[in-house]
Short mmCIF file of C-alpha atoms in Angstrom, two decimals:
data_model
loop_
_atom_site.label_atom_id
_atom_site.label_comp_id
_atom_site.label_asym_id
_atom_site.label_seq_id
_atom_site.Cartn_x
_atom_site.Cartn_y
_atom_site.Cartn_z
CA MET S 226 -111.30 -62.02 -9.48
CA SER S 227 -109.81 -64.61 -7.02
CA GLU S 228 -107.75 -63.55 -4.06
CA VAL S 229 -104.60 -65.83 -5.55
CA ALA S 230 -104.74 -63.93 -8.67
CA GLN S 231 -104.89 -60.38 -6.62
CA SER S 232 -101.57 -61.39 -5.06
CA ALA S 233 -99.91 -62.91 -8.11
CA ILE S 234 -100.26 -59.12 -9.66
CA LEU S 235 -99.28 -57.61 -6.39
CA TRP S 236 -96.63 -59.84 -6.26
CA ASN S 237 -95.48 -58.91 -9.87
CA ALA S 238 -96.03 -55.21 -9.68
CA ARG S 239 -93.44 -54.86 -6.58
CA GLY S 240 -91.21 -57.01 -7.72
CA THR S 241 -90.97 -55.06 -10.68
CA MET S 242 -90.29 -52.01 -9.13
CA LEU S 243 -87.63 -53.66 -7.20
CA LEU S 244 -85.73 -54.73 -10.07
CA ILE S 245 -86.23 -51.38 -11.75
CA LEU S 246 -85.09 -49.82 -8.40
CA GLY S 247 -82.33 -52.27 -8.34
CA LEU S 248 -81.41 -51.71 -12.02
CA ALA S 249 -81.38 -47.58 -11.57
CA ALA S 250 -78.95 -48.05 -8.28
CA ALA S 251 -77.09 -49.99 -9.85
CA VAL S 252 -76.29 -47.52 -12.91
CA VAL S 253 -75.77 -44.77 -10.11
CA THR S 254 -73.31 -46.56 -9.03
CA LEU S 255 -71.44 -47.32 -12.37
CA GLY S 256 -72.39 -44.08 -13.65
CA GLY S 257 -70.39 -42.54 -10.18
CA CYS S 258 -67.48 -44.85 -10.69
CA ASN S 259 -67.04 -44.29 -14.43
CA GLY S 260 -66.99 -40.50 -13.57
CA ASP S 261 -63.83 -40.78 -10.83
CA PHE S 262 -62.20 -43.22 -13.23
CA ASP S 263 -62.16 -40.99 -16.30
CA GLN S 264 -60.93 -37.95 -14.48
CA ALA S 265 -58.95 -39.24 -12.55
CA ALA S 266 -56.60 -42.06 -14.55
CA PHE S 267 -57.46 -41.71 -18.37
CA ALA S 268 -58.58 -37.79 -18.79
CA PRO S 269 -55.86 -36.77 -21.63
CA ASN S 270 -56.29 -33.24 -20.56
CA ALA S 271 -55.45 -33.53 -16.62
CA ILE S 272 -53.19 -30.87 -15.25
CA SER S 273 -51.26 -31.92 -12.00
CA LEU S 274 -51.99 -28.22 -9.31
CA GLN S 275 -49.29 -29.63 -7.16
CA PRO S 276 -46.83 -26.89 -6.59
CA ILE S 277 -43.01 -27.64 -8.22
CA HIS S 278 -40.35 -26.93 -6.17
CA ALA S 279 -37.32 -25.84 -8.79
CA PRO S 280 -33.46 -26.85 -7.95
CA PRO S 281 -31.71 -25.32 -5.48
CA PRO S 282 -28.87 -22.83 -7.28
CA ALA S 283 -25.73 -24.39 -7.92
CA PRO S 284 -23.08 -22.88 -5.42
CA ARG S 285 -20.96 -20.17 -7.21
CA GLU S 286 -17.07 -20.61 -6.98
CA ALA S 287 -15.64 -18.00 -5.78
CA GLU S 288 -13.43 -15.75 -7.93
CA PRO S 289 -9.99 -16.03 -7.54
CA VAL S 290 -8.74 -12.86 -5.37
CA SER S 291 -5.71 -10.97 -6.92
CA ALA S 292 -3.31 -9.86 -5.37
CA PRO S 293 -3.31 -5.42 -5.27
CA PRO S 294 -0.78 -4.17 -8.03
CA GLU S 295 2.48 -3.38 -6.48
CA PRO S 296 3.17 0.26 -6.55
CA VAL S 297 5.27 2.19 -8.68
CA GLN S 298 8.50 2.94 -7.80
CA PRO S 299 9.33 6.21 -9.15
CA GLN S 300 12.39 7.01 -11.13
CA THR S 301 15.86 8.19 -9.28
CA ASP S 302 17.94 10.68 -11.34
CA PRO S 303 21.45 9.48 -11.71
CA GLY S 304 23.03 12.37 -10.91
CA ALA S 305 21.16 12.21 -7.50
CA ASP S 306 22.22 8.28 -7.45
CA ALA S 307 25.81 9.55 -7.66
CA ILE S 308 25.95 12.17 -5.32
CA VAL S 309 24.45 9.66 -2.77
CA GLY S 310 26.53 7.25 -3.62
CA GLN S 311 29.95 9.08 -3.10
CA ILE S 312 28.35 11.01 0.50
CA ALA S 313 27.57 6.74 1.28
CA LYS S 314 31.63 6.46 0.99
CA SER S 315 32.37 8.83 2.61
CA ILE S 316 30.62 8.83 5.74
CA ARG S 317 31.14 6.20 8.89
CA PRO S 318 29.29 2.37 7.59
CA ARG S 319 26.09 1.70 8.50
CA ASN S 320 24.03 -0.74 8.98
CA VAL S 321 20.78 0.26 6.93
CA ASP S 322 18.17 -2.03 8.49
CA ALA S 323 19.25 -1.98 12.15
CA GLU S 324 20.34 1.90 12.34
CA PRO S 325 18.26 4.99 11.93
CA GLN S 326 18.54 7.48 9.14
CA THR S 327 21.09 9.90 8.67
CA ARG S 328 19.70 13.26 8.57
CA ILE S 329 21.65 15.86 6.21
CA SER S 330 20.35 19.20 6.22
CA LEU S 331 20.46 21.71 3.27
CA SER S 332 20.11 24.83 5.47
CA ARG S 333 23.93 25.16 4.32
CA LEU S 334 22.98 25.85 0.72
CA TYR S 335 22.78 30.30 0.35
CA ASN S 336 21.77 31.56 -2.14
CA GLN S 337 24.27 34.20 -4.66
CA SER S 338 22.11 34.69 -7.43
CA HIS S 339 19.87 37.49 -7.98
CA ALA S 340 17.19 35.00 -7.79
CA SER S 341 14.18 35.55 -5.28
CA GLY S 342 14.17 33.58 -1.55
CA ARG S 343 11.14 32.34 -2.76
CA GLU S 344 13.09 31.01 -5.82
CA PHE S 345 16.02 29.82 -4.21
CA GLU S 346 13.49 27.44 -2.07
CA ALA S 347 11.74 26.04 -4.34
CA LEU S 348 15.12 25.12 -5.29
CA ARG S 349 16.01 23.47 -2.02
CA ASN S 350 13.15 21.70 -1.63
CA ARG S 351 13.13 20.45 -5.26
CA LEU S 352 16.84 18.98 -4.36
CA ALA S 353 16.01 17.55 -1.40
CA ARG S 354 13.10 15.69 -2.91
CA VAL S 355 15.39 14.29 -5.39
CA LEU S 356 18.02 13.21 -3.13
CA ASN S 357 16.04 11.51 -1.06
CA LEU S 358 14.41 9.12 -3.69
CA SER S 359 17.79 7.89 -4.33
CA GLY S 360 18.80 7.95 -0.58
CA ARG S 361 16.24 5.63 0.65
CA SER S 362 18.48 2.75 -0.37
CA TYR S 363 21.25 4.17 1.74
CA GLY S 364 18.98 5.03 4.72
CA MET S 365 19.71 8.76 4.17
CA TRP S 366 17.54 11.43 4.65
CA PHE S 367 17.41 15.04 3.59
CA GLU S 368 15.94 18.34 4.94
CA VAL S 369 15.58 21.49 4.21
CA GLN S 370 14.95 23.06 7.79
CA PRO S 371 17.44 22.23 10.03
CA SER S 372 16.67 20.00 13.46
CA ALA S 373 18.22 18.49 16.50
CA SER S 374 18.41 15.65 14.75
CA ILE S 375 20.76 16.13 12.11
CA ASP S 376 23.55 14.40 11.54
CA TYR S 377 25.21 16.25 8.37
CA GLU S 378 25.02 19.22 6.47
CA LEU S 379 25.69 20.10 3.39
CA HIS S 380 27.73 23.50 2.36
CA GLY S 381 27.59 25.07 -0.76
CA ALA S 382 26.65 27.78 -2.63
CA ALA S 383 24.13 28.17 -5.77
CA TYR S 384 24.21 31.10 -8.43
CA LEU S 385 22.77 31.35 -11.57
CA VAL S 386 24.28 31.06 -14.74
CA THR S 387 23.04 30.61 -18.97
CA VAL S 388 23.76 27.59 -20.76
CA ALA S 389 23.13 26.85 -24.51
CA GLY S 390 19.94 29.68 -23.76
CA ARG S 391 18.96 27.93 -20.40
CA ASP S 392 18.93 29.22 -17.12
CA GLN S 393 20.97 27.04 -14.60
CA TRP S 394 21.29 26.78 -10.81
CA GLU S 395 25.22 26.13 -10.09
CA LEU S 396 25.46 24.44 -7.06
CA HIS S 397 29.23 24.13 -5.01
CA LEU S 398 28.45 21.23 -2.25
CA SER S 399 30.81 20.07 0.29
CA LEU S 400 29.23 17.62 3.35
CA ARG S 401 30.48 18.56 6.77
CA PRO S 402 29.11 16.75 10.02
CA ALA S 403 26.56 18.88 12.31
CA GLY S 404 28.40 21.48 13.71
CA GLY S 405 31.95 20.51 12.15
CA SER S 406 34.40 22.04 10.62
CA TRP S 407 35.87 19.78 8.42
CA THR S 408 34.96 18.59 5.24
CA VAL S 409 33.70 14.70 4.75
CA TRP S 410 32.68 14.74 0.78
CA ARG S 411 32.88 17.39 -1.48
CA ALA S 412 31.84 17.41 -5.24
CA ASP S 413 34.43 16.79 -8.17
CA GLY S 414 32.97 19.97 -9.62
CA PRO S 415 29.88 22.07 -10.17
CA LEU S 416 26.41 20.58 -10.47
CA ARG S 417 23.88 21.94 -12.32
CA MET S 418 19.80 22.18 -12.13
CA PHE S 419 17.59 23.68 -14.67
CA ARG S 420 15.96 26.69 -13.46
CA GLN S 421 12.71 25.73 -15.12
CA PHE S 422 12.53 22.14 -15.10
CA GLN S 423 11.00 20.52 -18.68
CA ARG S 424 9.52 17.20 -18.79
CA GLY S 425 12.59 14.70 -19.70
CA ASP S 426 15.35 16.69 -18.06
CA ARG S 427 17.38 15.54 -16.13
CA GLN S 428 17.48 16.53 -12.50
CA ILE S 429 20.86 17.28 -11.41
CA LEU S 430 23.59 17.44 -14.26
CA TRP S 431 27.45 17.61 -14.05
CA PRO S 432 29.03 19.26 -16.85
CA ASP S 433 33.15 18.44 -15.99
CA THR S 434 32.51 14.76 -14.83
CA ASP S 435 30.16 11.45 -15.98
CA PRO S 436 27.59 10.92 -12.61
CA GLN S 437 27.10 7.37 -14.05
#
């Protein structure tokens, strides 16, 4: 075979090999591009792995603050209201907002019954409590024990009587200045309080007068 023919055969073989290598490289390149394209853009089940940030919760509106309930004031007794009202008219006029309380002692109220001293003390304490409820609006304060700051003294005697089948304390009361001998107020008649107080009872009864 001539050198020319041999060269031609070698040239054709080399060219064929280069052509095959070029096609292979193109296929690899196109395959890589197609893979990236399909996965990134057109994969039907593609799932985004980026974190999802939930929106911050809306601020809660402040609940309206309700005002504290007004304290319930205990009811006063009509009989005690009448006593305090009469005493207020009998003593010197005073400015309740500007002046200190008028202090009245019950230490001059004495036991003239067969009841024990302990029971009588319970009566005086109950009388002081019911009078103090009515006396607040007049600036009056009733005390069982005497003190140096007393302005007036409630004098009187307490007896036990039975009316309509119930034991009652019968009180005869008058008011004097502390240490004084003259009377500035006297109850129009005997006042009564049940010995055993029951729910629904009036505290102070005026049998001979209308306390209203």
